[in-house]
PDB file of C-alpha atoms and ligand atoms in Angstrom:
ATOM      1  CA  MET A1242      -4.122   2.478 -20.686  1.00 94.00           C
ATOM      2  CA  ARG A1243      -4.464   5.141 -18.022  1.00 97.00           C
ATOM      3  CA  VAL A1244      -1.017   6.530 -17.329  1.00 98.00           C
ATOM      4  CA  LEU A1245       0.176   9.403 -15.204  1.00 98.00           C
ATOM      5  CA  LEU A1246       3.653  10.880 -15.344  1.00 98.00           C
ATOM      6  CA  ILE A1247       5.599  12.032 -12.309  1.00 98.00           C
ATOM      7  CA  ALA A1248       8.901  13.688 -13.075  1.00 98.00           C
ATOM      8  CA  PRO A1249      10.917  16.829 -12.462  1.00 98.00           C
ATOM      9  CA  PRO A1250      10.859  19.747 -14.924  1.00 98.00           C
ATOM     10  CA  GLY A1251      12.737  18.836 -18.087  1.00 98.00           C
ATOM     11  CA  ALA A1252      12.696  15.055 -17.523  1.00 98.00           C
ATOM     12  CA  GLY A1253      10.485  14.563 -20.572  1.00 98.00           C
ATOM     13  CA  LYS A1254       6.880  14.452 -19.340  1.00 98.00           C
ATOM     14  CA  GLY A1255       5.682  16.411 -22.367  1.00 98.00           C
ATOM     15  CA  THR A1256       7.924  14.567 -24.842  1.00 98.00           C
ATOM     16  CA  GLN A1257       7.223  11.035 -23.612  1.00 98.00           C
ATOM     17  CA  GLY A1258       3.596  11.863 -22.742  1.00 98.00           C
ATOM     18  CA  ALA A1259       2.905  12.804 -26.363  1.00 98.00           C
ATOM     19  CA  LEU A1260       4.547   9.596 -27.649  1.00 98.00           C
ATOM     20  CA  ILE A1261       2.616   7.365 -25.218  1.00 98.00           C
ATOM     21  CA  ALA A1262      -0.654   9.132 -26.047  1.00 98.00           C
ATOM     22  CA  THR A1263      -0.073   8.690 -29.787  1.00 98.00           C
ATOM     23  CA  HIS A1264       0.858   5.036 -29.334  1.00 97.00           C
ATOM     24  CA  PHE A1265      -2.311   4.196 -27.390  1.00 97.00           C
ATOM     25  CA  GLY A1266      -4.594   6.689 -29.140  1.00 97.00           C
ATOM     26  CA  SER A1267      -5.280   8.356 -25.783  1.00 98.00           C
ATOM     27  CA  PRO A1268      -5.774  12.019 -24.968  1.00 98.00           C
ATOM     28  CA  HIS A1269      -2.615  13.717 -23.618  1.00 98.00           C
ATOM     29  CA  ILE A1270      -3.769  15.848 -20.694  1.00 98.00           C
ATOM     30  CA  ALA A1271      -0.917  18.213 -19.786  1.00 98.00           C
ATOM     31  CA  THR A1272      -1.811  20.607 -16.993  1.00 98.00           C
ATOM     32  CA  GLY A1273       1.050  22.984 -17.832  1.00 98.00           C
ATOM     33  CA  ASP A1274      -0.115  23.215 -21.475  1.00 97.00           C
ATOM     34  CA  LEU A1275      -3.729  23.800 -20.382  1.00 98.00           C
ATOM     35  CA  LEU A1276      -2.643  26.570 -18.011  1.00 98.00           C
ATOM     36  CA  ARG A1277      -0.320  28.204 -20.584  1.00 97.00           C
ATOM     37  CA  ASP A1278      -3.175  28.129 -23.087  1.00 97.00           C
ATOM     38  CA  HIS A1279      -5.372  30.055 -20.640  1.00 97.00           C
ATOM     39  CA  VAL A1280      -2.574  32.587 -20.106  1.00 96.00           C
ATOM     40  CA  ALA A1281      -2.075  32.992 -23.870  1.00 96.00           C
ATOM     41  CA  ARG A1282      -5.826  33.529 -24.403  1.00 98.00           C
ATOM     42  CA  GLY A1283      -5.991  35.998 -21.513  1.00 98.00           C
ATOM     43  CA  THR A1284      -8.908  34.209 -19.828  1.00 97.00           C
ATOM     44  CA  GLU A1285      -9.851  35.044 -16.251  1.00 97.00           C
ATOM     45  CA  LEU A1286      -8.252  31.758 -15.139  1.00 97.00           C
ATOM     46  CA  GLY A1287      -5.142  32.608 -17.187  1.00 97.00           C
ATOM     47  CA  ARG A1288      -4.832  36.038 -15.560  1.00 98.00           C
ATOM     48  CA  SER A1289      -5.189  34.473 -12.110  1.00 97.00           C
ATOM     49  CA  VAL A1290      -2.346  31.966 -12.652  1.00 98.00           C
ATOM     50  CA  GLN A1291       0.138  33.776 -14.892  1.00 97.00           C
ATOM     51  CA  ASP A1292       2.309  35.005 -12.009  1.00 97.00           C
ATOM     52  CA  HIS A1293       2.466  31.510 -10.513  1.00 98.00           C
ATOM     53  CA  LEU A1294       3.690  30.115 -13.836  1.00 97.00           C
ATOM     54  CA  ALA A1295       6.213  32.893 -14.439  1.00 96.00           C
ATOM     55  CA  GLN A1296       7.682  32.396 -10.955  1.00 97.00           C
ATOM     56  CA  GLY A1297       7.652  28.593 -11.106  1.00 98.00           C
ATOM     57  CA  GLU A1298       5.195  28.309  -8.204  1.00 98.00           C
ATOM     58  CA  LEU A1299       2.390  25.762  -8.155  1.00 98.00           C
ATOM     59  CA  VAL A1300      -1.059  27.153  -8.953  1.00 98.00           C
ATOM     60  CA  PRO A1301      -3.794  26.470  -6.366  1.00 98.00           C
ATOM     61  CA  ASP A1302      -4.862  22.822  -6.199  1.00 98.00           C
ATOM     62  CA  ASP A1303      -8.586  23.497  -6.774  1.00 97.00           C
ATOM     63  CA  ILE A1304      -7.891  25.155 -10.150  1.00 97.00           C
ATOM     64  CA  VAL A1305      -5.912  22.236 -11.586  1.00 98.00           C
ATOM     65  CA  LEU A1306      -8.166  19.600 -10.052  1.00 98.00           C
ATOM     66  CA  GLU A1307     -11.225  21.117 -11.700  1.00 97.00           C
ATOM     67  CA  MET A1308      -9.426  21.275 -15.077  1.00 97.00           C
ATOM     68  CA  VAL A1309      -8.303  17.664 -14.771  1.00 98.00           C
ATOM     69  CA  ARG A1310     -11.716  16.423 -13.637  1.00 98.00           C
ATOM     70  CA  ALA A1311     -13.256  17.867 -16.824  1.00 98.00           C
ATOM     71  CA  ALA A1312     -10.504  16.331 -18.960  1.00 98.00           C
ATOM     72  CA  ILE A1313     -10.943  12.880 -17.383  1.00 98.00           C
ATOM     73  CA  VAL A1314     -14.714  13.027 -17.931  1.00 98.00           C
ATOM     74  CA  GLU A1315     -13.973  13.735 -21.602  1.00 98.00           C
ATOM     75  CA  ALA A1316     -11.368  10.949 -21.723  1.00 98.00           C
ATOM     76  CA  LYS A1317     -13.879   8.494 -20.288  1.00 98.00           C
ATOM     77  CA  ALA A1318     -16.311   9.346 -23.074  1.00 97.00           C
ATOM     78  CA  GLY A1319     -13.495   8.736 -25.593  1.00 97.00           C
ATOM     79  CA  GLY A1320     -12.905   5.238 -24.185  1.00 96.00           C
ATOM     80  CA  ASN A1321      -9.125   5.118 -24.764  1.00 95.00           C
ATOM     81  CA  GLY A1322      -7.739   5.917 -21.324  1.00 97.00           C
ATOM     82  CA  TYR A1323      -5.530   8.961 -20.820  1.00 98.00           C
ATOM     83  CA  VAL A1324      -1.986  10.161 -20.362  1.00 98.00           C
ATOM     84  CA  LEU A1325      -1.880  12.675 -17.543  1.00 98.00           C
ATOM     85  CA  ASP A1326       1.212  14.892 -17.489  1.00 98.00           C
ATOM     86  CA  GLY A1327       1.955  17.422 -14.736  1.00 97.00           C
ATOM     87  CA  MET A1328      -0.595  16.240 -12.179  1.00 97.00           C
ATOM     88  CA  PRO A1329      -0.393  15.386  -9.326  1.00 98.00           C
ATOM     89  CA  ARG A1330       2.256  17.781  -7.987  1.00 98.00           C
ATOM     90  CA  ASN A1331       1.766  17.180  -4.256  1.00 98.00           C
ATOM     91  CA  LEU A1332       0.192  14.637  -1.944  1.00 97.00           C
ATOM     92  CA  ALA A1333      -3.064  16.579  -1.599  1.00 98.00           C
ATOM     93  CA  GLN A1334      -3.465  16.537  -5.399  1.00 98.00           C
ATOM     94  CA  ALA A1335      -2.589  12.823  -5.518  1.00 97.00           C
ATOM     95  CA  ARG A1336      -5.295  11.973  -2.994  1.00 97.00           C
ATOM     96  CA  ALA A1337      -7.900  14.266  -4.574  1.00 98.00           C
ATOM     97  CA  LEU A1338      -7.114  12.936  -8.046  1.00 98.00           C
ATOM     98  CA  TYR A1339      -7.554   9.384  -6.794  1.00 96.00           C
ATOM     99  CA  GLU A1340     -11.001  10.237  -5.389  1.00 97.00           C
ATOM    100  CA  ILE A1341     -12.059  11.974  -8.627  1.00 98.00           C
ATOM    101  CA  ALA A1342     -10.824   9.094 -10.780  1.00 97.00           C
ATOM    102  CA  LEU A1343     -12.358   6.490  -8.477  1.00 95.00           C
ATOM    103  CA  GLY A1344     -15.744   8.216  -8.799  1.00 97.00           C
ATOM    104  CA  LEU A1345     -15.410   8.027 -12.578  1.00 97.00           C
ATOM    105  CA  ASP A1346     -14.009   4.464 -12.586  1.00 95.00           C
ATOM    106  CA  MET A1347     -10.900   5.903 -14.265  1.00 96.00           C
ATOM    107  CA  THR A1348      -8.064   5.436 -11.730  1.00 95.00           C
ATOM    108  CA  ALA A1349      -4.544   5.276 -13.192  1.00 95.00           C
ATOM    109  CA  ASN A1350      -3.142   1.878 -14.195  1.00 94.00           C
ATOM    110  CA  VAL A1351       0.454   3.094 -14.142  1.00 96.00           C
ATOM    111  CA  ALA A1352       2.335   5.948 -12.472  1.00 97.00           C
ATOM    112  CA  LEU A1353       5.407   6.441 -14.638  1.00 98.00           C
ATOM    113  CA  HIS A1354       8.356   8.017 -12.852  1.00 98.00           C
ATOM    114  CA  LEU A1355      11.026   9.541 -15.131  1.00 98.00           C
ATOM    115  CA  LYS A1356      14.328   9.862 -13.284  1.00 97.00           C
ATOM    116  CA  ALA A1357      16.963  12.467 -14.148  1.00 98.00           C
ATOM    117  CA  ASP A1358      19.516  14.507 -12.233  1.00 98.00           C
ATOM    118  CA  ASP A1359      19.216  18.267 -11.703  1.00 98.00           C
ATOM    119  CA  GLU A1360      22.295  19.108 -13.765  1.00 98.00           C
ATOM    120  CA  GLU A1361      20.903  17.389 -16.858  1.00 98.00           C
ATOM    121  CA  LEU A1362      17.460  18.927 -16.283  1.00 98.00           C
ATOM    122  CA  SER A1363      18.840  22.484 -16.047  1.00 98.00           C
ATOM    123  CA  ARG A1364      20.899  21.907 -19.178  1.00 97.00           C
ATOM    124  CA  ARG A1365      17.820  20.763 -21.133  1.00 97.00           C
ATOM    125  CA  LEU A1366      15.622  23.603 -19.930  1.00 97.00           C
ATOM    126  CA  LEU A1367      18.232  26.275 -20.669  1.00 96.00           C
ATOM    127  CA  ALA A1368      18.707  24.775 -24.136  1.00 95.00           C
ATOM    128  CA  ARG A1369      14.934  24.961 -24.670  1.00 96.00           C
ATOM    129  CA  ALA A1370      14.897  28.568 -23.411  1.00 94.00           C
ATOM    130  CA  ALA A1371      17.135  29.577 -26.282  1.00 90.00           C
ATOM    131  CA  LEU A1372      14.686  28.039 -28.766  1.00 92.00           C
ATOM    132  CA  GLU A1373      11.224  28.592 -27.294  1.00 90.00           C
ATOM    133  CA  GLY A1374      11.563  31.337 -24.678  1.00 80.00           C
ATOM    134  CA  ARG A1375       9.113  29.885 -22.138  1.00 89.00           C
ATOM    135  CA  SER A1376       8.760  32.471 -19.360  1.00 88.00           C
ATOM    136  CA  ASP A1377       9.706  29.960 -16.634  1.00 96.00           C
ATOM    137  CA  ASP A1378      12.874  28.702 -18.380  1.00 96.00           C
ATOM    138  CA  THR A1379      15.250  31.163 -16.697  1.00 96.00           C
ATOM    139  CA  GLU A1380      18.067  30.025 -14.400  1.00 96.00           C
ATOM    140  CA  GLU A1381      16.408  31.429 -11.301  1.00 97.00           C
ATOM    141  CA  VAL A1382      12.939  30.018 -12.033  1.00 98.00           C
ATOM    142  CA  ILE A1383      14.366  26.639 -13.068  1.00 98.00           C
ATOM    143  CA  ARG A1384      16.081  26.466  -9.653  1.00 98.00           C
ATOM    144  CA  ARG A1385      12.749  27.221  -7.982  1.00 98.00           C
ATOM    145  CA  ARG A1386      10.857  24.618 -10.064  1.00 98.00           C
ATOM    146  CA  LEU A1387      13.445  21.963  -9.199  1.00 98.00           C
ATOM    147  CA  ALA A1388      13.288  22.877  -5.496  1.00 98.00           C
ATOM    148  CA  ILE A1389       9.482  22.560  -5.494  1.00 98.00           C
ATOM    149  CA  TYR A1390       9.755  19.213  -7.252  1.00 98.00           C
ATOM    150  CA  HIS A1391      12.139  17.873  -4.592  1.00 98.00           C
ATOM    151  CA  GLU A1392      10.137  19.324  -1.684  1.00 98.00           C
ATOM    152  CA  VAL A1393       6.554  18.496  -2.543  1.00 98.00           C
ATOM    153  CA  THR A1394       6.290  16.449  -5.740  1.00 98.00           C
ATOM    154  CA  HIS A1395       8.943  13.759  -5.390  1.00 97.00           C
ATOM    155  CA  PRO A1396       7.489  12.463  -2.076  1.00 96.00           C
ATOM    156  CA  ILE A1397       4.384  11.243  -3.948  1.00 97.00           C
ATOM    157  CA  VAL A1398       6.519   8.697  -5.838  1.00 97.00           C
ATOM    158  CA  GLU A1399       6.526   6.618  -2.653  1.00 95.00           C
ATOM    159  CA  TRP A1400       2.733   6.900  -2.385  1.00 94.00           C
ATOM    160  CA  TYR A1401       2.363   5.358  -5.858  1.00 95.00           C
ATOM    161  CA  GLY A1402       4.946   2.733  -4.932  1.00 93.00           C
ATOM    162  CA  ALA A1403       2.757   1.721  -2.002  1.00 91.00           C
ATOM    163  CA  ARG A1404      -0.207   1.450  -4.399  1.00 89.00           C
ATOM    164  CA  GLY A1405       1.833  -0.940  -6.558  1.00 89.00           C
ATOM    165  CA  ILE A1406       1.382   0.979  -9.807  1.00 92.00           C
ATOM    166  CA  LEU A1407       4.787   2.679  -9.983  1.00 95.00           C
ATOM    167  CA  VAL A1408       7.102   2.117 -12.961  1.00 96.00           C
ATOM    168  CA  SER A1409      10.490   3.898 -12.780  1.00 96.00           C
ATOM    169  CA  VAL A1410      12.563   4.648 -15.857  1.00 97.00           C
ATOM    170  CA  ASP A1411      16.001   6.220 -16.390  1.00 97.00           C
ATOM    171  CA  ALA A1412      15.226   9.336 -18.468  1.00 97.00           C
ATOM    172  CA  VAL A1413      18.852  10.364 -19.038  1.00 97.00           C
ATOM    173  CA  ARG A1414      19.169   8.630 -22.393  1.00 96.00           C
ATOM    174  CA  PRO A1415      18.176   9.655 -25.898  1.00 97.00           C
ATOM    175  CA  ILE A1416      14.457  10.326 -26.300  1.00 98.00           C
ATOM    176  CA  GLU A1417      13.793   7.336 -28.567  1.00 97.00           C
ATOM    177  CA  ARG A1418      15.505   4.889 -26.191  1.00 96.00           C
ATOM    178  CA  VAL A1419      13.528   6.124 -23.226  1.00 97.00           C
ATOM    179  CA  ALA A1420      10.366   5.867 -25.327  1.00 98.00           C
ATOM    180  CA  ARG A1421      11.168   2.336 -26.467  1.00 96.00           C
ATOM    181  CA  GLN A1422      11.618   1.142 -22.886  1.00 96.00           C
ATOM    182  CA  ILE A1423       8.411   2.841 -21.716  1.00 97.00           C
ATOM    183  CA  LEU A1424       6.288   1.518 -24.573  1.00 97.00           C
ATOM    184  CA  THR A1425       7.715  -2.005 -24.196  1.00 95.00           C
ATOM    185  CA  ALA A1426       6.850  -1.989 -20.485  1.00 94.00           C
ATOM    186  CA  LEU A1427       3.369  -0.561 -21.036  1.00 95.00           C
ATOM    187  CA  GLU A1428       2.600  -3.033 -23.817  1.00 94.00           C
ATOM    188  CA  ALA A1429       3.703  -5.912 -21.569  1.00 90.00           C
ATOM    189  CA  MET A1430       1.436  -4.633 -18.791  1.00 88.00           C
ATOM    190  CA  ARG A1431      -1.548  -3.774 -20.967  1.00 87.00           C
ATOM    191  CA  PRO A1432      -3.312  -7.190 -20.885  1.00 83.00           C
ATOM    192  CA  LEU A1433      -2.913  -7.390 -17.101  1.00 82.00           C
ATOM    193  CA  VAL A1434      -3.828  -3.965 -15.765  1.00 80.00           C
ATOM    194  CA  ASP A1435      -7.559  -4.507 -15.587  1.00 75.00           C
ATOM    195  CA  LEU A1436      -7.224  -8.085 -14.322  1.00 76.00           C
ATOM    196  CA  VAL A1437      -4.805  -7.692 -11.403  1.00 76.00           C
ATOM    197  CA  PRO A1438      -6.268  -5.763  -8.450  1.00 75.00           C
ATOM    198  CA  GLU A1439      -4.132  -2.888  -7.133  1.00 71.00           C
ATOM    199  CA  HIS A1440      -3.395  -4.606  -3.815  1.00 72.00           C
ATOM    200  CA  ALA A1441      -1.785  -7.531  -5.693  1.00 75.00           C
ATOM    201  CA  ARG A1442       0.499  -5.364  -7.864  1.00 78.00           C
ATOM    202  CA  ARG A1443       4.171  -4.588  -7.356  1.00 78.00           C
ATOM    203  CA  SER A1444       6.211  -1.577  -8.428  1.00 81.00           C
ATOM    204  CA  ILE A1445       8.614  -2.060 -11.316  1.00 85.00           C
ATOM    205  CA  ASP A1446      12.059  -0.447 -11.421  1.00 86.00           C
ATOM    206  CA  LEU A1447      13.503  -0.431 -14.944  1.00 85.00           C
ATOM    207  CA  THR A1448      16.300   2.041 -14.220  1.00 83.00           C
ATOM    208  CA  GLY A1449      18.951  -0.695 -14.194  1.00 75.00           C
ATOM    209  CA  LEU A1450      17.890  -2.055 -17.576  1.00 67.00           C
ATOM    210  CA  GLY A1451      19.438   0.709 -19.674  1.00 62.00           C
ATOM    211  CA  ALA A1452      21.799  -1.616 -21.517  1.00 59.00           C
ATOM    212  CA  ALA A1453      18.963  -3.831 -22.719  1.00 60.00           C
ATOM    213  CA  PHE A1454      17.343  -0.846 -24.396  1.00 57.00           C
ATOM    214  CA  GLY A1455      20.547   0.900 -25.438  1.00 57.00           C
ATOM    215  CA  LYS A1456      22.297   2.975 -22.783  1.00 53.00           C
ATOM    216  CA  ASN A1457      23.239   5.841 -25.119  1.00 56.00           C
TER     217      ASN A1457
HETATM  218  P1  LIG B 102       4.657  22.008 -16.683  1.00 74.99           P
HETATM  219  O1  LIG B 102       4.303  22.485 -18.025  1.00 74.99           O
HETATM  220  O2  LIG B 102       4.148  20.701 -16.218  1.00 74.99           O
HETATM  221  O3  LIG B 102       6.227  22.149 -16.595  1.00 74.99           O
HETATM  222  P2  LIG B 102       7.388  21.341 -15.842  1.00 74.99           P
HETATM  223  O4  LIG B 102       6.948  20.340 -14.850  1.00 74.99           O
HETATM  224  O5  LIG B 102       8.278  22.405 -15.336  1.00 74.99           O
HETATM  225  O6  LIG B 102       7.971  20.499 -16.980  1.00 74.99           O
HETATM  226  P3  LIG B 102       8.497  20.916 -18.407  1.00 74.99           P
HETATM  227  O7  LIG B 102       7.331  21.106 -19.330  1.00 74.99           O
HETATM  228  O8  LIG B 102       9.467  22.028 -18.331  1.00 74.99           O
HETATM  229  O9  LIG B 102       9.336  19.633 -18.746  1.00 74.99           O
HETATM  230  P4  LIG B 102       8.870  18.163 -19.130  1.00 74.99           P
HETATM  231  O10 LIG B 102       9.168  17.210 -18.024  1.00 74.99           O
HETATM  232  O11 LIG B 102       7.483  18.173 -19.691  1.00 74.99           O
HETATM  233  O12 LIG B 102       9.932  17.877 -20.249  1.00 74.99           O
HETATM  234  P5  LIG B 102       9.816  18.134 -21.827  1.00 74.99           P
HETATM  235  O13 LIG B 102       9.319  16.920 -22.487  1.00 74.99           O
HETATM  236  O14 LIG B 102       9.089  19.420 -22.050  1.00 74.99           O
HETATM  237  O15 LIG B 102       4.182  23.071 -15.589  1.00 74.99           O
HETATM  238  C1  LIG B 102       4.476  24.437 -15.750  1.00 74.99           C
HETATM  239  C2  LIG B 102       3.887  25.219 -14.586  1.00 74.99           C
HETATM  240  O16 LIG B 102       2.446  25.070 -14.573  1.00 74.99           O
HETATM  241  C3  LIG B 102       4.312  24.775 -13.177  1.00 74.99           C
HETATM  242  O17 LIG B 102       5.543  25.350 -12.804  1.00 74.99           O
HETATM  243  C4  LIG B 102       3.139  25.315 -12.340  1.00 74.99           C
HETATM  244  O18 LIG B 102       3.232  26.700 -12.192  1.00 74.99           O
HETATM  245  C5  LIG B 102       1.951  25.009 -13.241  1.00 74.99           C
HETATM  246  N1  LIG B 102       1.372  23.677 -13.023  1.00 74.99           N
HETATM  247  C6  LIG B 102       1.305  22.656 -13.923  1.00 74.99           C
HETATM  248  N2  LIG B 102       0.680  21.594 -13.385  1.00 74.99           N
HETATM  249  C7  LIG B 102       0.355  21.943 -12.120  1.00 74.99           C
HETATM  250  C8  LIG B 102      -0.292  21.262 -11.040  1.00 74.99           C
HETATM  251  N3  LIG B 102      -0.729  20.002 -11.172  1.00 74.99           N
HETATM  252  N4  LIG B 102      -0.456  21.923  -9.883  1.00 74.99           N
HETATM  253  C9  LIG B 102      -0.047  23.191  -9.729  1.00 74.99           C
HETATM  254  N5  LIG B 102       0.597  23.899 -10.703  1.00 74.99           N
HETATM  255  C10 LIG B 102       0.789  23.280 -11.880  1.00 74.99           C
HETATM  256  O19 LIG B 102      11.366  18.291 -22.172  1.00 74.99           O
HETATM  257  C11 LIG B 102      12.107  19.416 -21.785  1.00 74.99           C
HETATM  258  C12 LIG B 102      13.206  19.669 -22.821  1.00 74.99           C
HETATM  259  O20 LIG B 102      14.116  18.574 -22.785  1.00 74.99           O
HETATM  260  C13 LIG B 102      12.670  19.745 -24.272  1.00 74.99           C
HETATM  261  O21 LIG B 102      13.420  20.690 -24.973  1.00 74.99           O
HETATM  262  C14 LIG B 102      12.905  18.324 -24.800  1.00 74.99           C
HETATM  263  O22 LIG B 102      13.099  18.307 -26.196  1.00 74.99           O
HETATM  264  C15 LIG B 102      14.153  17.918 -24.050  1.00 74.99           C
HETATM  265  N6  LIG B 102      14.212  16.468 -23.781  1.00 74.99           N
HETATM  266  C16 LIG B 102      13.200  15.676 -23.356  1.00 74.99           C
HETATM  267  N7  LIG B 102      13.637  14.404 -23.181  1.00 74.99           N
HETATM  268  C17 LIG B 102      14.962  14.405 -23.500  1.00 74.99           C
HETATM  269  C18 LIG B 102      15.960  13.390 -23.518  1.00 74.99           C
HETATM  270  N8  LIG B 102      15.701  12.098 -23.190  1.00 74.99           N
HETATM  271  N9  LIG B 102      17.207  13.740 -23.873  1.00 74.99           N
HETATM  272  C19 LIG B 102      17.509  15.031 -24.225  1.00 74.99           C
HETATM  273  N10 LIG B 102      16.583  16.039 -24.244  1.00 74.99           N
HETATM  274  C20 LIG B 102      15.329  15.731 -23.877  1.00 74.99           C
END
């Protein structure tokens, strides 16, 4: 499966992305992790983006697109799809990513949208701050990250809806319940994704199905 995750900060892209990747044996390509790794190693790229990360601003599109292109080339060689977490973040990235993936015959089968409200997201990120101390998990920077999500990232959900590959999930439930619903949906779709052309697909909204998978 080739899955990309679109969700606000704290919705669980990293958490669910890792579980999906393990389930399908796919590489988990997380742009935030790749960028933080560069910062931690003090590479030239890391030095050029560290202020963006600390302030919760998006890093320039060309930097992340190049990183992701290389990761998708590697994923293609691995032959087990990919789970892309943290990209795209705006419409320009969504379009450029599509062109890159099309050229590699590796376009996404599913765009997974994790839905959660800002209050819950802030609560999760502040709780993580106490444990991990990520430089962008401060109240002020969390506010900025959420604002950027609403302004420039959330609008791409509609773009994936129009492509018919959108699957929406309620992410305000315990981690394992969210995971169970995602993996059930992806397993059900797996035999079909390469057979049904994109223009014949329809978006799937699972947010009302909480009870079936355990609401709490
Ligand atoms: P990135 O690393 O992608 O950060 P983010 O989008 O802010 O998301 P987070 O990692 O904070 O949250 P998440 O959704 O992954 O949730 P998680 O599973 O960790 O990006 C960081 C920065 O890099 C950006 O601000 C930007 O500067 C730059 N960047 C990255 N990609 C870019 C791009 N494409 N273009 C430009 N710039 C880019 O969970 C969060 C917490 O909640 C954890 O403690 C977890 O245990 C907990 N949790 C998760 N799920 C649940 C649940 N269901 N219930 C209770 N707790 C939960």
